[in-house]
PDB file of C-alpha atoms and ligand atoms in Angstrom:
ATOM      1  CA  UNK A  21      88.383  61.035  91.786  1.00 40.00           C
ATOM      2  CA  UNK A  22      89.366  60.415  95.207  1.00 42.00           C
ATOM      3  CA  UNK A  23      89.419  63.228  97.364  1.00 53.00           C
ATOM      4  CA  UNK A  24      87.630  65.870  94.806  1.00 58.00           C
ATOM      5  CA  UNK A  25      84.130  66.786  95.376  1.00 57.00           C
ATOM      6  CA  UNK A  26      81.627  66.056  92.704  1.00 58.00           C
ATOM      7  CA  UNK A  27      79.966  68.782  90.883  1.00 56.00           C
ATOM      8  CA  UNK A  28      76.814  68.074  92.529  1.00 55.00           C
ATOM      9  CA  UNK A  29      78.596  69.158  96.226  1.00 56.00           C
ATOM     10  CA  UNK A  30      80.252  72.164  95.170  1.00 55.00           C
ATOM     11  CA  UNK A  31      77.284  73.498  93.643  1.00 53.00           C
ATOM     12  CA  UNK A  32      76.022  73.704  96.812  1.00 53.00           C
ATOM     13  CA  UNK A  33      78.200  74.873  99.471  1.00 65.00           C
ATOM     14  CA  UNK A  34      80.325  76.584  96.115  1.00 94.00           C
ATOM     15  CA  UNK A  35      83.987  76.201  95.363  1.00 96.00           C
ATOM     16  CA  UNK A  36      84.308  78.947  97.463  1.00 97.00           C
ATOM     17  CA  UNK A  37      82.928  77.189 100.695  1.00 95.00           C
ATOM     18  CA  UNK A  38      84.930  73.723  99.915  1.00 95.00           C
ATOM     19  CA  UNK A  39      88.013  75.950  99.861  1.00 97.00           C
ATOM     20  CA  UNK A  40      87.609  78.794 102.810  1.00 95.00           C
ATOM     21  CA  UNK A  41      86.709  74.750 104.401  1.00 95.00           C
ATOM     22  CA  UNK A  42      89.721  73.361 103.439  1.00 96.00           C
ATOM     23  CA  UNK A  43      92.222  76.555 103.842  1.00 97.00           C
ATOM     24  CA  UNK A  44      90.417  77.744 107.047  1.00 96.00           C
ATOM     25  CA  UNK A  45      94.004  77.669 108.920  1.00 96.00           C
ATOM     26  CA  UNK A  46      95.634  79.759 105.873  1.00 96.00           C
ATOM     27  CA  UNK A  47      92.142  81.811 105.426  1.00 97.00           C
ATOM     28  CA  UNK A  48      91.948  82.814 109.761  1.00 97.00           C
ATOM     29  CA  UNK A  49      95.914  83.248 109.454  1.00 97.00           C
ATOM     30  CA  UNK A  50      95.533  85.977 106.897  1.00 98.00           C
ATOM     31  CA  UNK A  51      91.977  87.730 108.989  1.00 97.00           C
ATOM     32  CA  UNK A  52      93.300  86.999 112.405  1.00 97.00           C
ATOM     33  CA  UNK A  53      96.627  88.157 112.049  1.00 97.00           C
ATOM     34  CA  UNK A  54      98.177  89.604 115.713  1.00 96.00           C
ATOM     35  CA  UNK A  55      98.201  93.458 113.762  1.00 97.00           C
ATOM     36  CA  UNK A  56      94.474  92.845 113.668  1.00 97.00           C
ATOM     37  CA  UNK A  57      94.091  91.277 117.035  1.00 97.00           C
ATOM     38  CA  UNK A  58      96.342  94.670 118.439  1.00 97.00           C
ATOM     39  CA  UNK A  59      93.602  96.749 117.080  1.00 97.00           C
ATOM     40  CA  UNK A  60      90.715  94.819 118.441  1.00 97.00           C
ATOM     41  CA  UNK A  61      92.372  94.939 121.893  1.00 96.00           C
ATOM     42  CA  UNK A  62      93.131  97.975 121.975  1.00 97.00           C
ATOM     43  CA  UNK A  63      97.289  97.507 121.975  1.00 96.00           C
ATOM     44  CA  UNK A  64      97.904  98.196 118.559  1.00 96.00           C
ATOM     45  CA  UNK A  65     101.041 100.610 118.077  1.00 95.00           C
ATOM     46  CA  UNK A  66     100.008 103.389 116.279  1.00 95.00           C
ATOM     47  CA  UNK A  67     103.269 103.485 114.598  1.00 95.00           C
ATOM     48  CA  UNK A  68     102.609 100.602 113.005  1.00 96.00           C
ATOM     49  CA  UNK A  69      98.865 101.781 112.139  1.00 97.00           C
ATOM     50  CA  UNK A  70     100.818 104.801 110.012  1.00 97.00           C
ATOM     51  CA  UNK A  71     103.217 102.200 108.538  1.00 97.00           C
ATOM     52  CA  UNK A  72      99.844 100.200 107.287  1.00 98.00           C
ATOM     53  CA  UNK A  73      98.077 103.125 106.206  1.00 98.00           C
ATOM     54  CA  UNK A  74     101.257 104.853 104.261  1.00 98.00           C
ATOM     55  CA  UNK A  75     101.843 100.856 102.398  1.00 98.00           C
ATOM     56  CA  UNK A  76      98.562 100.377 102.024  1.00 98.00           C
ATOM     57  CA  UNK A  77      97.503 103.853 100.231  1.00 98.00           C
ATOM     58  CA  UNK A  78     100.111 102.922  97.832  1.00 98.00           C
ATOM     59  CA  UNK A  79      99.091  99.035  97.381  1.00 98.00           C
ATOM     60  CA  UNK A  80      95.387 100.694  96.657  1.00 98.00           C
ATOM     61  CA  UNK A  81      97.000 102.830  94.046  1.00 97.00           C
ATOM     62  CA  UNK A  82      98.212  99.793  92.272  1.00 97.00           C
ATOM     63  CA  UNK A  83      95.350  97.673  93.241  1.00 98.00           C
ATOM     64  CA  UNK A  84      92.430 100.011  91.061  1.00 98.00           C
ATOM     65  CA  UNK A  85      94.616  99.271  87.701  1.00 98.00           C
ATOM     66  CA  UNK A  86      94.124  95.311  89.094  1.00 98.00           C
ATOM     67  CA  UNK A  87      90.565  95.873  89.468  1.00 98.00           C
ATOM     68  CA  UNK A  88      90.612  97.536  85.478  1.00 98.00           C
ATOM     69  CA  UNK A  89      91.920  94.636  84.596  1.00 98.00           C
ATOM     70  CA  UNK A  90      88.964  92.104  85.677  1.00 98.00           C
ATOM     71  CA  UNK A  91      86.892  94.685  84.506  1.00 98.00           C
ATOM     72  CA  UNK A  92      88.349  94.509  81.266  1.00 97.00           C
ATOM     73  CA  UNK A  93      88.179  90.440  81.765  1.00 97.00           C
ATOM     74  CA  UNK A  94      84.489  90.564  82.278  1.00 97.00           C
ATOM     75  CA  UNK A  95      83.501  92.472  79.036  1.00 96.00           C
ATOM     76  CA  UNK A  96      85.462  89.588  77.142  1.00 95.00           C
ATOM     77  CA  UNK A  97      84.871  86.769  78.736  1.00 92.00           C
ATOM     78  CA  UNK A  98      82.111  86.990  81.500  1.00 88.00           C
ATOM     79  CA  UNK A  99      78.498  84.853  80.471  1.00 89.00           C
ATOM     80  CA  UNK A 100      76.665  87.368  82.878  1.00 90.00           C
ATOM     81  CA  UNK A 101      76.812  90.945  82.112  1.00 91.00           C
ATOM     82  CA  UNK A 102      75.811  91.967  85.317  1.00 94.00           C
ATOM     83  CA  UNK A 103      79.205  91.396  86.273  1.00 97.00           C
ATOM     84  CA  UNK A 104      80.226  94.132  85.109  1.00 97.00           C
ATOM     85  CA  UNK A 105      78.228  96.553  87.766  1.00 96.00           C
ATOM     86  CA  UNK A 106      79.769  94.405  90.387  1.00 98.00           C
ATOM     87  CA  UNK A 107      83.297  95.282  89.220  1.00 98.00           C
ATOM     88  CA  UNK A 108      82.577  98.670  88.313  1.00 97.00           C
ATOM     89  CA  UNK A 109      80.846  99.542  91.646  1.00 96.00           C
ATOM     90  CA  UNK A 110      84.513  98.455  93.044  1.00 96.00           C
ATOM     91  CA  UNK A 111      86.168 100.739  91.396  1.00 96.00           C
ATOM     92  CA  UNK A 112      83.976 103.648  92.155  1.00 94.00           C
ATOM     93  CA  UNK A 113      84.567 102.825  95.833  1.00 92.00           C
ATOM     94  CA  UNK A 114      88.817 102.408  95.046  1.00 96.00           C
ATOM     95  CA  UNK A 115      88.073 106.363  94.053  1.00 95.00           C
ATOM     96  CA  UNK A 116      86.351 107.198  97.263  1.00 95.00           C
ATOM     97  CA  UNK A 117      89.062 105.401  99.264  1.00 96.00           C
ATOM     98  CA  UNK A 118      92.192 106.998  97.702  1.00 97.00           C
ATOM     99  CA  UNK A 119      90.528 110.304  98.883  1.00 97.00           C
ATOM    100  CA  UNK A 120      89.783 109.110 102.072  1.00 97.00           C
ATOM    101  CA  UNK A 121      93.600 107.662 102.315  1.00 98.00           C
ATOM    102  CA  UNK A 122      95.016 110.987 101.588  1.00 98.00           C
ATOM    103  CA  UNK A 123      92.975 112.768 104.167  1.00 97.00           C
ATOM    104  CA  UNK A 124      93.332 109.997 106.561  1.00 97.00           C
ATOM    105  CA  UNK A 125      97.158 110.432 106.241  1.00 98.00           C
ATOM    106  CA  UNK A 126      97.231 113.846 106.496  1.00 97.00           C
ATOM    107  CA  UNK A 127      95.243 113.530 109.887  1.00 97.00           C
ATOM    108  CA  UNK A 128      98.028 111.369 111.406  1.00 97.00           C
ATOM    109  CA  UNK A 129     100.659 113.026 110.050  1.00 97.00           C
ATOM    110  CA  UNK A 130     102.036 110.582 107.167  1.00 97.00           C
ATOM    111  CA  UNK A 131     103.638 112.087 104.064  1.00 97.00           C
ATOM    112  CA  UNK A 132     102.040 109.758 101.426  1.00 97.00           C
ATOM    113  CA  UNK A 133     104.541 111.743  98.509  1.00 95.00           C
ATOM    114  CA  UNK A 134     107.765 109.732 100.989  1.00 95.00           C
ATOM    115  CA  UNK A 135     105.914 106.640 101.371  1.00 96.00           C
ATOM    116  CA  UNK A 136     108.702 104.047 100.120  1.00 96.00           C
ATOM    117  CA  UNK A 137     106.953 100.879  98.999  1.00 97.00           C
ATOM    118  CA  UNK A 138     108.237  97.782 101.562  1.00 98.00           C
ATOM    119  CA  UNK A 139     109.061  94.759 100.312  1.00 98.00           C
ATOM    120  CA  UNK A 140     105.955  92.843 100.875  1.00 98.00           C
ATOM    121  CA  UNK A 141     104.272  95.505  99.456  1.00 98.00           C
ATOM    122  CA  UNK A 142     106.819  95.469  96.282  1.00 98.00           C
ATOM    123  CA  UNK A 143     105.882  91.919  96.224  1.00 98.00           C
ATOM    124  CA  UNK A 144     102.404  91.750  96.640  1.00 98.00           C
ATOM    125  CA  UNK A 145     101.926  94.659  93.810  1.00 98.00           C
ATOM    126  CA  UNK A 146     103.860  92.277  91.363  1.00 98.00           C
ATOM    127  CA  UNK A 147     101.827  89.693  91.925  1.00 98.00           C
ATOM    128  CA  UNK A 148      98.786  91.833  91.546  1.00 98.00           C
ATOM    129  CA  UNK A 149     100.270  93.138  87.556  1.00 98.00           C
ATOM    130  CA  UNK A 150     101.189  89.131  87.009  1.00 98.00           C
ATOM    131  CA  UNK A 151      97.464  88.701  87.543  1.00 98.00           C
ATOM    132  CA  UNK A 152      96.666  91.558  85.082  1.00 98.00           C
ATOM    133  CA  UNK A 153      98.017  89.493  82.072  1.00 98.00           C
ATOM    134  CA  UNK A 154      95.220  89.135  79.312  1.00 97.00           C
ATOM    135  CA  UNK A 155      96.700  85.304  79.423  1.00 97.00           C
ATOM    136  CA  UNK A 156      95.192  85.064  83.361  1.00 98.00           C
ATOM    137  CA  UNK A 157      91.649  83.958  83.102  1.00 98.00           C
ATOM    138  CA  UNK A 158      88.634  85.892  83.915  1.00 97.00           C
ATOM    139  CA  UNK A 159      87.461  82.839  86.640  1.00 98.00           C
ATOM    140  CA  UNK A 160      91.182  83.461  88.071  1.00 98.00           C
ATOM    141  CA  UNK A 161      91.271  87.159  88.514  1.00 98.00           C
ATOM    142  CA  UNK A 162      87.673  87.285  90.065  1.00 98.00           C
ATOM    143  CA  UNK A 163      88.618  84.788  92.481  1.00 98.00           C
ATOM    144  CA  UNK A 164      91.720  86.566  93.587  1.00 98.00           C
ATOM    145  CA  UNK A 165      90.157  89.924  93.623  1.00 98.00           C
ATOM    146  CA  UNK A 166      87.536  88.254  95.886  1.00 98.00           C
ATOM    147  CA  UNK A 167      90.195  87.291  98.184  1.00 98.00           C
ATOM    148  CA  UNK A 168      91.499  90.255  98.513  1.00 98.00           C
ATOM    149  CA  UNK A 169      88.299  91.899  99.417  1.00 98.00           C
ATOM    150  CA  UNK A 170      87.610  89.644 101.743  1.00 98.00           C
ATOM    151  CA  UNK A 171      90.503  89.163 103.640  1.00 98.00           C
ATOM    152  CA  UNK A 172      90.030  93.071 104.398  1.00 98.00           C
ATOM    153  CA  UNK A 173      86.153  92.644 105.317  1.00 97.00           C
ATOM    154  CA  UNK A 174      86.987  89.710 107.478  1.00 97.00           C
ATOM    155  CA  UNK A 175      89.458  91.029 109.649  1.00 98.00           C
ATOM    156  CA  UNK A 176      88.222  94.847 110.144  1.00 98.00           C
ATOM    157  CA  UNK A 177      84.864  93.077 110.795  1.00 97.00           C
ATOM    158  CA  UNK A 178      86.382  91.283 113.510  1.00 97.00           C
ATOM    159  CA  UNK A 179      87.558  95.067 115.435  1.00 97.00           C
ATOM    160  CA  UNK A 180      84.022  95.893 115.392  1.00 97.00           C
ATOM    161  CA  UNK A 181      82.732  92.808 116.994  1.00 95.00           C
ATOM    162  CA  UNK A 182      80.473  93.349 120.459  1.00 94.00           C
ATOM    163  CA  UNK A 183      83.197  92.912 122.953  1.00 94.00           C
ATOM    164  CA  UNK A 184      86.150  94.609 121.059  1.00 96.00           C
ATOM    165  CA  UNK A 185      88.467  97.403 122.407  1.00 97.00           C
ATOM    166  CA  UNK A 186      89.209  99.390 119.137  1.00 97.00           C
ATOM    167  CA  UNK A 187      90.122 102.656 119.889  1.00 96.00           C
ATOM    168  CA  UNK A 188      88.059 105.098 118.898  1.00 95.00           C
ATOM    169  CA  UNK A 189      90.458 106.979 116.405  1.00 95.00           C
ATOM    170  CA  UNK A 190      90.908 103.543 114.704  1.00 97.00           C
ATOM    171  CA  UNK A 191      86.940 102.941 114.212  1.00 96.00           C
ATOM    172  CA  UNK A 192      86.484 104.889 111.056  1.00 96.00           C
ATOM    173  CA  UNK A 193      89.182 102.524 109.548  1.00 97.00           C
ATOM    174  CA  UNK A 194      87.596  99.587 110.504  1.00 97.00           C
ATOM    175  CA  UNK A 195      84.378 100.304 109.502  1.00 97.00           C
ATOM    176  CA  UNK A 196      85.628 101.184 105.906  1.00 97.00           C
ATOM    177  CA  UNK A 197      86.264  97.740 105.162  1.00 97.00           C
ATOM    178  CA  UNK A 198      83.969  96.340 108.270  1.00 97.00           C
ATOM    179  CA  UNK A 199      80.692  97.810 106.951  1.00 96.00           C
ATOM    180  CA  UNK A 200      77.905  95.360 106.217  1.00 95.00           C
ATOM    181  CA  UNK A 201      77.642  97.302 102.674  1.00 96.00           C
ATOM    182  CA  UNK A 202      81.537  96.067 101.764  1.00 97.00           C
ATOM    183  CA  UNK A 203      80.194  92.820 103.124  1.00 97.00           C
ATOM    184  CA  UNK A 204      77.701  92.737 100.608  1.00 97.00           C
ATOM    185  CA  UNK A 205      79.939  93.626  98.256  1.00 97.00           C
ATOM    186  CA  UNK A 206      81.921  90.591  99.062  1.00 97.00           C
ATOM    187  CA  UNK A 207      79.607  88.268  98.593  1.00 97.00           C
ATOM    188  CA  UNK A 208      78.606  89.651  95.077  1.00 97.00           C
ATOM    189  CA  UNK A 209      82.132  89.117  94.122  1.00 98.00           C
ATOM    190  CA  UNK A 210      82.219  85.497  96.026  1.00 97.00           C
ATOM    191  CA  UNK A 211      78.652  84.666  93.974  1.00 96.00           C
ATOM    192  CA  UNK A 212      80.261  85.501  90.509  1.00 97.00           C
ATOM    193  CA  UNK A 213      83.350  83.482  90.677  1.00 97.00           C
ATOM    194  CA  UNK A 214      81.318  80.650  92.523  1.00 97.00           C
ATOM    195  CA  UNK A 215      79.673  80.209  89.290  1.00 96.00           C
ATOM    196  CA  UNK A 216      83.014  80.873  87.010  1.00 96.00           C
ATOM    197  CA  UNK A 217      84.475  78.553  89.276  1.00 96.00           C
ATOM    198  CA  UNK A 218      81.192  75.786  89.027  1.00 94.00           C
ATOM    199  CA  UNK A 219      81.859  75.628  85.605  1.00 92.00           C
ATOM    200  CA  UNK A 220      85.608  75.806  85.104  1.00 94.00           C
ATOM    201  CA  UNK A 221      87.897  73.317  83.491  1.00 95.00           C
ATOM    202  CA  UNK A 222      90.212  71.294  85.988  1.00 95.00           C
ATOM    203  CA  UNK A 223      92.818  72.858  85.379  1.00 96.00           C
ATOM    204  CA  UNK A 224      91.817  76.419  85.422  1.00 97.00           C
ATOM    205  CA  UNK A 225      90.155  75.159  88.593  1.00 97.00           C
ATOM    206  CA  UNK A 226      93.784  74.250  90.250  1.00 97.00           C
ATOM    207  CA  UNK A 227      95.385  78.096  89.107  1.00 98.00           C
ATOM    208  CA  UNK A 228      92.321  79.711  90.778  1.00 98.00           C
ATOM    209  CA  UNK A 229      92.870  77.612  93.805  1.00 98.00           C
ATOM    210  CA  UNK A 230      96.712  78.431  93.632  1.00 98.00           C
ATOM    211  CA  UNK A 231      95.944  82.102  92.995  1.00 98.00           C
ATOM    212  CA  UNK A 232      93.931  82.455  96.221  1.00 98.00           C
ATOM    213  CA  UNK A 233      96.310  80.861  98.790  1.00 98.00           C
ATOM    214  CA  UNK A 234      99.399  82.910  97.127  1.00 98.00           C
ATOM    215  CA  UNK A 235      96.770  86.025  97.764  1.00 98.00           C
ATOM    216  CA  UNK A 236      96.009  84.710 101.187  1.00 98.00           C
ATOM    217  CA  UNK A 237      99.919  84.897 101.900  1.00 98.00           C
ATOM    218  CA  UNK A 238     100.452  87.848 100.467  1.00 98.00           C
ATOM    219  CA  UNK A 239      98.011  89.447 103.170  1.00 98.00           C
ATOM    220  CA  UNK A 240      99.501  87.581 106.034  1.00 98.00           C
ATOM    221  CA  UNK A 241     103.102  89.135 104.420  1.00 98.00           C
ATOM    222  CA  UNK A 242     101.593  92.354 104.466  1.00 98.00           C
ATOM    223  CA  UNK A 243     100.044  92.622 107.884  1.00 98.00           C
ATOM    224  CA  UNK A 244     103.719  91.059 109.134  1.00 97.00           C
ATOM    225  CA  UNK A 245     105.328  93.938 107.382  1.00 96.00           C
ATOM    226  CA  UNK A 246     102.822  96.763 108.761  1.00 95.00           C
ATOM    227  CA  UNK A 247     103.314  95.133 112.140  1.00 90.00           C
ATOM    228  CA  UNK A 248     106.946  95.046 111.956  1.00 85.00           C
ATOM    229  CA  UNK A 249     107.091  91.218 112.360  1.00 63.00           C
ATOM    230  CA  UNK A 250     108.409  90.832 109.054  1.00 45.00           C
TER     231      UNK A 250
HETATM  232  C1  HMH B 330      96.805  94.778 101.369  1.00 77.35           C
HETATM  233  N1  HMH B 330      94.565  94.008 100.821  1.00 77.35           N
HETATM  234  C2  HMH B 330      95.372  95.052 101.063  1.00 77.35           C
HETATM  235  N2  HMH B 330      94.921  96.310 101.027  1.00 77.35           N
HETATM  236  C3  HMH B 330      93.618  96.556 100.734  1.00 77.35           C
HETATM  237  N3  HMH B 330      93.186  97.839 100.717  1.00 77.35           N
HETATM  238  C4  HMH B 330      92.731  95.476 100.483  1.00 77.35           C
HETATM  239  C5  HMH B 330      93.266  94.203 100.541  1.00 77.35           C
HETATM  240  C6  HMH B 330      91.259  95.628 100.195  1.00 77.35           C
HETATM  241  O1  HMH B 330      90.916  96.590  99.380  1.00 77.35           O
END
């Protein structure tokens, strides 16, 4: 199979690694993104700040019935049941954060009851409740949920850096997703659907791979949106 690595490589690097490898423009595109960059520079319009933290309060609302859903996934499907205290320790945190969103809101002023869902928002959270189907496989939904961890750890990561100009009312954000604990969290996630994925027929393989870059736009969609680039 020309072109495919054997099961022997992507044991060790994980599907995971051969991918972010393969999709590193896509991957940086999505945790690079000029919103991100604005923040880490210290340029970022705070307008646009409010925009993202109004969209995204309500994309976290429809993201913890997402997160259910692999749950739910796990307990049928999953060979390792310590899965399940890797999901569920997400979803404890989604509490935590839709309190923090509210009060973070009401600090800069946002109304979170006018919030009107954007289009790349509508979008993304449509794709999120496709993914929710009991016909989407557990090795599917685990890798997309990964993604979409990720993509947040990776870029607010990035604003914390030695070097970067985040402003200081901005830090608290960052360090939400930025935080070496969320990073650890990320790689729990990244270790279970490594080994869904090591073990996956071909063509589950190909809708996990699908799934991830359609995630990975989805971000850059939403960070275009919250930037007002869109
Ligand atoms: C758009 N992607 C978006 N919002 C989030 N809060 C996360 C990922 C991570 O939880």
């Amino acid at each position: 199979m020309e072109g495919k690595k054997t099961r022997e490589e992507v044991e060790k690097s994980g599907m995971i690694g051969t991918w972010m490898r393969k999709h590193r423009l896509i991957y940086s595109g999505a945790t690079k993104h000029p919103f991100i960059l604005s923040i880490r520079d210290g340029t970022v319009d705070l307008e646009a700040f409010k925009t993202w933290l109004g969209q995204d309060y309500i994309f976290v609302r429809a993201f913890a019935p997402f997160v259910a859903s692999v749950l739910i996934k796990a307990w049928k499907e999953s060979d390792d049941s310590s899965d399940m205290e890797v999901i569920l320790s997400g979803m404890a945190s989604l509490n935590d954060e839709i309190a923090w969103f509210k009060s973070e809101a009401a600090k800069w002023g946002v109304q979170l009851s006018e919030v009107v869902p954007q289009k790349a928002n509508q979008d993304y959270c449509r794709f999120l409740e496709s993914l929710m189907s009991p016909d989407v496989e557990y090795t599917v939904a685990i890798t997309a949920f990964w993604a979409i961890e990720a993509v947040y750890q990776g870029s607010f990561a990035l604003c914390l850096e030695d070097g970067s100009k985040t402003p200081a009312e901005l830090t608290e954000t960052c360090r939400r997703w930025g935080n070496d604990g969320f990073g650890q969290y990320c790689n729990s996630l990244q270790k279970i659907a490594n080994r869904r994925l090591g073990k996956t027929p071909d063509d589950v393989l190909t809708k996990a791979e699908v799934t991830l870059l359609r995630v990975l736009e989805h971000e850059v969609e939403f960070w275009n949106m919250s930037h007002g680039s869109a």
